[in-house]
Short mmCIF file of C-alpha atoms in Angstrom, two decimals:
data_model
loop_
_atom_site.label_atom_id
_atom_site.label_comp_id
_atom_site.label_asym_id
_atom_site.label_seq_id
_atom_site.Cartn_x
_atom_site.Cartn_y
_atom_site.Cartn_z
CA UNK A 23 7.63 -20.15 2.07
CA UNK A 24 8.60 -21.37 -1.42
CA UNK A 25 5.55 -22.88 -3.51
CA UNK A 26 6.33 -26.67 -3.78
CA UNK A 27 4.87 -26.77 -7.64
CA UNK A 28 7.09 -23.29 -8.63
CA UNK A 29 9.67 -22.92 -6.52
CA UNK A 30 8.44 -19.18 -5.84
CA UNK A 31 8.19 -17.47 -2.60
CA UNK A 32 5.01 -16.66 -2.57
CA UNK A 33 2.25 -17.08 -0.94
CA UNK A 34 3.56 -16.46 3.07
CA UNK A 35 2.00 -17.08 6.79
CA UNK A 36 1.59 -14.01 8.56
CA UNK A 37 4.26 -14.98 10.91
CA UNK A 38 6.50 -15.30 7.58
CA UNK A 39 5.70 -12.34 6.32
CA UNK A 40 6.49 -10.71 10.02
CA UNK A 41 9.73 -12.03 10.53
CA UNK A 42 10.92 -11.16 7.05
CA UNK A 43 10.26 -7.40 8.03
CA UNK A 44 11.75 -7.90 11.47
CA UNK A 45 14.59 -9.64 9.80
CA UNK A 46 15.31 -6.23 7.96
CA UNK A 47 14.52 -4.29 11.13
CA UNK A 48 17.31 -6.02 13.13
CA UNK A 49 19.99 -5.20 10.03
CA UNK A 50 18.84 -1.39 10.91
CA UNK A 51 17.72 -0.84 7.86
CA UNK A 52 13.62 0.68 6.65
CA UNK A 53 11.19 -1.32 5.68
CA UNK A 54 10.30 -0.19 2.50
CA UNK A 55 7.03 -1.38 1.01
CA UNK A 56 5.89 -0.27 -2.84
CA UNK A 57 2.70 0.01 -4.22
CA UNK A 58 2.89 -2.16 -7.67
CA UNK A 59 -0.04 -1.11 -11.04
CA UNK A 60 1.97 -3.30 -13.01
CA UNK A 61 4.13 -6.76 -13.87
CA UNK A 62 7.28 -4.58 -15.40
CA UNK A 63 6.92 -2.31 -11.74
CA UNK A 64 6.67 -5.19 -9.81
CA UNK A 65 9.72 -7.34 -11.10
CA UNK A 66 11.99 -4.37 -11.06
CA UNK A 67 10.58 -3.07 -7.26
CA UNK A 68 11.51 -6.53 -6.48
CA UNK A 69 15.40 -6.69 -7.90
CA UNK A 70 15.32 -3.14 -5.93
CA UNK A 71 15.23 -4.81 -2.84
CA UNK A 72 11.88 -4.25 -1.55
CA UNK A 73 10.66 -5.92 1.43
CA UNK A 74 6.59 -5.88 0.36
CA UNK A 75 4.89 -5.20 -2.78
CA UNK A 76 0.96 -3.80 -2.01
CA UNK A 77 -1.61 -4.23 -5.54
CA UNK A 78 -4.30 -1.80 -5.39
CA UNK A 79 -6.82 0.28 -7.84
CA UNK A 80 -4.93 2.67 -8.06
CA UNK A 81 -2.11 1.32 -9.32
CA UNK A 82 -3.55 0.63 -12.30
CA UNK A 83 -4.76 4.19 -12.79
CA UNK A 84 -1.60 5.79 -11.83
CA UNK A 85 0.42 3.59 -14.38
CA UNK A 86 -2.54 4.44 -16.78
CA UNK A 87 -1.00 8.03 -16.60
CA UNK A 88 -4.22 9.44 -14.12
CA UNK A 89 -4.55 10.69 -10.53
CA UNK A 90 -4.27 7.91 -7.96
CA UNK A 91 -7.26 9.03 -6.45
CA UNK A 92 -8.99 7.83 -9.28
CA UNK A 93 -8.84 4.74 -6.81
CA UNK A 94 -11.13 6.29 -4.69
CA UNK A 95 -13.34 7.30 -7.41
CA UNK A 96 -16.61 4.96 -9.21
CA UNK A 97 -14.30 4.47 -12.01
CA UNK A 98 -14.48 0.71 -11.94
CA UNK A 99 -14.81 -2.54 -9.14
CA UNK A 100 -11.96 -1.98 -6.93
CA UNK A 101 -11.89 -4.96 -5.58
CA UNK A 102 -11.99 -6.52 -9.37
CA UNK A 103 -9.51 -4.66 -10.32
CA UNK A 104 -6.51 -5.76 -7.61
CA UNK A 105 -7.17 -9.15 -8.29
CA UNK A 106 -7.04 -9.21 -11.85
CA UNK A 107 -3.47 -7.01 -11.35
CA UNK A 108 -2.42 -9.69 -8.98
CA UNK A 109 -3.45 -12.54 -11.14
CA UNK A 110 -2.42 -11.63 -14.80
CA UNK A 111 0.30 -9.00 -13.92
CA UNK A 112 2.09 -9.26 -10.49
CA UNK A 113 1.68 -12.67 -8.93
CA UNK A 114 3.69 -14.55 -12.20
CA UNK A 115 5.98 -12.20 -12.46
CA UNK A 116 7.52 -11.75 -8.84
CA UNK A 117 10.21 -14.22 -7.69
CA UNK A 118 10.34 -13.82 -4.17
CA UNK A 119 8.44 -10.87 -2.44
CA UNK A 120 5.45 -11.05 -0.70
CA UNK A 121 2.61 -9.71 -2.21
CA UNK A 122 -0.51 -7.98 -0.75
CA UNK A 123 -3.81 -7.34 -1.64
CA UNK A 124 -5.57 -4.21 -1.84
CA UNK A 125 -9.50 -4.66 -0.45
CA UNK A 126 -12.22 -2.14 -0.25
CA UNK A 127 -13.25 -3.42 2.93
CA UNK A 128 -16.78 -1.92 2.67
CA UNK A 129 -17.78 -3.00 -0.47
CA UNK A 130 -21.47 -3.38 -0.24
CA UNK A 131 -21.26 -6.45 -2.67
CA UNK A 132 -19.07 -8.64 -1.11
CA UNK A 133 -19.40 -11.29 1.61
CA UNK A 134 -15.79 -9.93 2.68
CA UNK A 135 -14.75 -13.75 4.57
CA UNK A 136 -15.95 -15.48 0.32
CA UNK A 137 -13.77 -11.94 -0.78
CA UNK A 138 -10.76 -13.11 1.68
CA UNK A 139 -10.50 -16.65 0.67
CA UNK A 140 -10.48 -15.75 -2.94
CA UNK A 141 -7.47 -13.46 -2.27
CA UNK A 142 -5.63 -16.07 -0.38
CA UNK A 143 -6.11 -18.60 -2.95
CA UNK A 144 -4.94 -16.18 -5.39
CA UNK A 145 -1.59 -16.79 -3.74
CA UNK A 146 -1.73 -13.09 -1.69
CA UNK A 147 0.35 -12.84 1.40
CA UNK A 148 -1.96 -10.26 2.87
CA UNK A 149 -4.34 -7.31 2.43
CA UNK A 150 -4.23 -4.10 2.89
CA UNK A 151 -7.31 -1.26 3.04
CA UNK A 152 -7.37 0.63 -0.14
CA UNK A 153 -9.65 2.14 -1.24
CA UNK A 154 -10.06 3.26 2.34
CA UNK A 155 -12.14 5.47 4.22
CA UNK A 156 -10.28 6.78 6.48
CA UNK A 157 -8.65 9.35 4.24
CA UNK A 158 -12.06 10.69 3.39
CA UNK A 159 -13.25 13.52 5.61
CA UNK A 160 -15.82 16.34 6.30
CA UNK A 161 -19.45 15.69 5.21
CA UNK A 162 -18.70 13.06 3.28
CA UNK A 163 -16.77 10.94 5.70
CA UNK A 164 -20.18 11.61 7.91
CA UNK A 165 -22.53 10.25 4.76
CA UNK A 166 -20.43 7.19 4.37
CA UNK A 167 -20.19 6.36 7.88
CA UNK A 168 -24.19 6.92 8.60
CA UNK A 169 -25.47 4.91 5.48
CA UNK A 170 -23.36 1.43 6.03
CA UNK A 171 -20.33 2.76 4.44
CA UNK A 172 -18.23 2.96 7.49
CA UNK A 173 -14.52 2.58 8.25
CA UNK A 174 -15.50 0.22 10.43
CA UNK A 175 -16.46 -2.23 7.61
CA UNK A 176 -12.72 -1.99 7.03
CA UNK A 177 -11.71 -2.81 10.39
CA UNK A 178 -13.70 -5.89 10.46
CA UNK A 179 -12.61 -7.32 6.86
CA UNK A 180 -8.65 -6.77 8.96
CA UNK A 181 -10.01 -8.50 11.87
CA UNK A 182 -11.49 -11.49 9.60
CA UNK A 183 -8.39 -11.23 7.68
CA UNK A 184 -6.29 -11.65 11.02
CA UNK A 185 -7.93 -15.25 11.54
CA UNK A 186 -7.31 -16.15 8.00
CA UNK A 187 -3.79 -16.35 8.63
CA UNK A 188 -3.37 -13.17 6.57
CA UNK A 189 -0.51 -10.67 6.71
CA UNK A 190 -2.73 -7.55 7.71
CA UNK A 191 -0.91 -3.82 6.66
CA UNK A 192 -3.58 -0.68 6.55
CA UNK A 193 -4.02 2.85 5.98
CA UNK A 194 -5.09 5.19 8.45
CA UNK A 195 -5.20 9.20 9.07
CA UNK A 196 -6.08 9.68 12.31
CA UNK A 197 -5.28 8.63 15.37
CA UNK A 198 -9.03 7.73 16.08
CA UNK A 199 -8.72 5.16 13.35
CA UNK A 200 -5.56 3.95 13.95
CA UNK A 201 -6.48 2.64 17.53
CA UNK A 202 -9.67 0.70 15.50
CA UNK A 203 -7.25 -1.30 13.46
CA UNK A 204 -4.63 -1.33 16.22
CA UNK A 205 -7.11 -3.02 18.42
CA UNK A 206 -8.18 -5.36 15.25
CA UNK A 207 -4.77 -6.69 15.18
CA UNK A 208 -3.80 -5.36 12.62
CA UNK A 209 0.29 -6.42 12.01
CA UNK A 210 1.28 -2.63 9.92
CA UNK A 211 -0.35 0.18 10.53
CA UNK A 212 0.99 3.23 7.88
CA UNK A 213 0.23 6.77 8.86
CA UNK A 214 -1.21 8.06 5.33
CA UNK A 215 -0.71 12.40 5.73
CA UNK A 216 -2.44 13.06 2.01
CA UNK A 217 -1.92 12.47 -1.35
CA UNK A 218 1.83 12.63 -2.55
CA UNK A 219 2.91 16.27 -3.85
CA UNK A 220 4.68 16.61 -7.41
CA UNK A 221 5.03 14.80 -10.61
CA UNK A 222 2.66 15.20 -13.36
CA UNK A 223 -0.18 14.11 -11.86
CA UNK A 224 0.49 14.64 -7.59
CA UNK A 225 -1.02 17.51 -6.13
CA UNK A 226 0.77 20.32 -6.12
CA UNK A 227 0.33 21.96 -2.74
CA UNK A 228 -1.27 18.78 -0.07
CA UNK A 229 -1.18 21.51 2.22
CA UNK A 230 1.01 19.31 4.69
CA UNK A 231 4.21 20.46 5.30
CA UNK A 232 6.86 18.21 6.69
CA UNK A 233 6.60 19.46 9.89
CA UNK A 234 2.86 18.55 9.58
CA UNK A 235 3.82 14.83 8.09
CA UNK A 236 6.21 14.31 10.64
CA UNK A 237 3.20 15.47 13.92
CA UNK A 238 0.61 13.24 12.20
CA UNK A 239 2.96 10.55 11.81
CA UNK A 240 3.78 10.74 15.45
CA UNK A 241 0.64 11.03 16.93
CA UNK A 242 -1.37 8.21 14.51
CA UNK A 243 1.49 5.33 15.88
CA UNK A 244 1.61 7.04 19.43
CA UNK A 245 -1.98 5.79 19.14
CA UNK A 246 -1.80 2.42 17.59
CA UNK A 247 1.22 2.11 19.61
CA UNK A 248 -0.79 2.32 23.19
CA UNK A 249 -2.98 -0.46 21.58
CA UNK A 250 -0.74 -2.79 19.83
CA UNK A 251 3.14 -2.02 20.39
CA UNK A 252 4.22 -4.86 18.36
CA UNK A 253 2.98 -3.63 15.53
CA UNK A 254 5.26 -2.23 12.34
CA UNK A 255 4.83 1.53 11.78
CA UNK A 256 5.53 2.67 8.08
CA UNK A 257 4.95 6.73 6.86
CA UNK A 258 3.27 7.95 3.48
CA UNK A 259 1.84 10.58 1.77
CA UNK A 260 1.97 14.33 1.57
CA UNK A 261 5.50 15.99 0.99
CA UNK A 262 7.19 12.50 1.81
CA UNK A 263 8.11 11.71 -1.58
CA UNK A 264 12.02 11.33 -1.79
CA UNK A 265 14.28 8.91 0.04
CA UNK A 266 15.52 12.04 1.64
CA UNK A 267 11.87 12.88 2.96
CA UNK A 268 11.65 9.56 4.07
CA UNK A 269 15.08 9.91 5.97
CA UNK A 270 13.40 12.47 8.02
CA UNK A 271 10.55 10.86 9.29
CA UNK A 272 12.88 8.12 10.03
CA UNK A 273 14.86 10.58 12.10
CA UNK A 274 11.80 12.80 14.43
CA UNK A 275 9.76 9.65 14.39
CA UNK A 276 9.22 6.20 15.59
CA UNK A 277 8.05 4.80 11.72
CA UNK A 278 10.10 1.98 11.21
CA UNK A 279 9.63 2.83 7.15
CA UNK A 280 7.81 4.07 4.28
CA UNK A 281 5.03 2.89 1.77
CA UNK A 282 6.02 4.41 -1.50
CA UNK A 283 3.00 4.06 -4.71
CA UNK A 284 3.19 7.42 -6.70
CA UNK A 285 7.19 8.54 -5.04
CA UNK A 286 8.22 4.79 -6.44
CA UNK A 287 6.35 3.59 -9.15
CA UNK A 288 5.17 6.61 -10.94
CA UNK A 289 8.16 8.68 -10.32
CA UNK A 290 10.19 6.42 -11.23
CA UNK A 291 8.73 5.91 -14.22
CA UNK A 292 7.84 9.89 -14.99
CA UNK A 293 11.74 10.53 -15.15
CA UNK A 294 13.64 7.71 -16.65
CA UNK A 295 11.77 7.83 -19.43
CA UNK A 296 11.57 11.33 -20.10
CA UNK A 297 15.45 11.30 -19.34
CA UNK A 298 15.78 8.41 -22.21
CA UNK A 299 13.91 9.99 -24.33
CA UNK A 300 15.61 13.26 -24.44
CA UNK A 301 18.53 11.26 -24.85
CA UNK A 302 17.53 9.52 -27.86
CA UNK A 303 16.03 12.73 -29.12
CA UNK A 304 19.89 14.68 -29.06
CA UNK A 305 20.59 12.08 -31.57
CA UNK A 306 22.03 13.71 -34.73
CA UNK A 307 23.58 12.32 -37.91
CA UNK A 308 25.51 14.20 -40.08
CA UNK A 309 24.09 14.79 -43.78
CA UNK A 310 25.18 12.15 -46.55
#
């Protein structure tokens, strides 16, 4: 939906934002969604052809040269933090693409509805669920969830999102919580299988093979897929890092595409300048 004072696309309806995505479904071709830390990632993600661009935390620590997990870390407000990448760095730089909001649903701070309406004003399309939960486990998953930190915090902010008219695309790691946001409505639901192996700052071994990615996969959207069939299925994570990897999953599941942050932004930017630079460096001049 253009903006009548700029002429950009954004902000969209969910229903927009839906039938762009099914519009690049029915050319039988993957969704491809890209996690965006900052303006000079966004615009080029953007004349790359992708269909949504997702602003989280992270973002800004992974193009800060650190861990994306830093995301999940008390390094700073996350919620703070994706607005002020939307505002300042993404949103006025992006022609055409919808943009979406990272939230930490269960931020003990926020009245999430005041949260939501700030992000739609902002001129976001939608919101995602990052930092989320749901890709915490063990003990710590159990201390979150008993002391008011739950998933389910994140689960409602998608459900009050849903009635805000906003685009709703979310994380999830197990098939438990995917059937929490399927039955919240939510409109994407991405399997996340771990934190993405290589570069300078992935993991090295996420101890997920691609078999692994590719049984996860299947069985989170076999289970948001009982609840909510309509719903887009997208992959990430783990050893799913190269448009090859992503081919697979394509292939031995029902995804219908792929959420890169770290396997587009950062690698992206981790080679081609390391390539330049070696370029420039076998520079020579000849003595005078």
């Amino acid at each position: 939906m253009p903006n009548p004072w700029t002429g950009k696309g954004n902000p969209y309806t969910k229903q927009e934002v839906k039938d762009r995505l099914q519009a690049t479904l029915d050319q039988q071709k993957a969704i491809i969604a890209a996690g965006a830390g900052s303006g000079i990632s966004a615009k080029f993600i953007e004349k790359g052809g992708a269909d949504l661009l997702i602003i989280y935390n992270s973002g800004r620590f992974r193009m800060s040269g650190h861990g994306s997990t830093a995301g999940l870390m008390a390094y700073g407000d996350a919620n703070a933090i994706a607005m002020e990448i939307g505002e300042f760095d993404v949103l006025p730089v992006v022609e055409e693409i919808p943009v979406i909001c990272g939230v930490h649903g269960s931020d003990p701070r926020r009245r999430m509805w005041h949260h939501l309406l700030k992000v739609k004003d902002m001129g976001f399309s939608g919101v995602n669920n990052f930092p989320t939960h749901s890709i915490v486990d063990g003990h710590f998953r159990q201390v979150l969830e008993e002391t008011g930190m739950s998933f389910d915090k994140e689960v409602e902010m998608i459900r009050i999102a849903n009635k805000m008219d906003l685009f709703t695309i979310v994380y999830v790691a197990t098939p438990d919580d995917a059937r929490k946001m399927a039955d919240a409505g939510a409109d994407a639901i991405i399997a996340h299988v771990g934190t993405t192996v290589g570069g300078s700052i992935g993991v090295v071994d996420a101890s997920c093979t691609m078999d692994d990615a590719v049984s996860r996969t299947r069985a989170i959207i076999d289970a948001a897929k009982d609840i909510k069939p309509d719903s887009f299925f997208l992959a990430h994570g783990g050893p799913i890092n190269t448009p090859e990897d992503v081919q697979i999953i394509l292939e031995q599941t029902t995804a219908h595409g792929f959420v890169g942050a770290s396997s587009l932004e950062r690698m992206g930017v981790e080679k081609s300048l390391t390539d330049l630079t070696k370029s420039f460096k076998s520079l020579s001049f000849s003595a005078k």
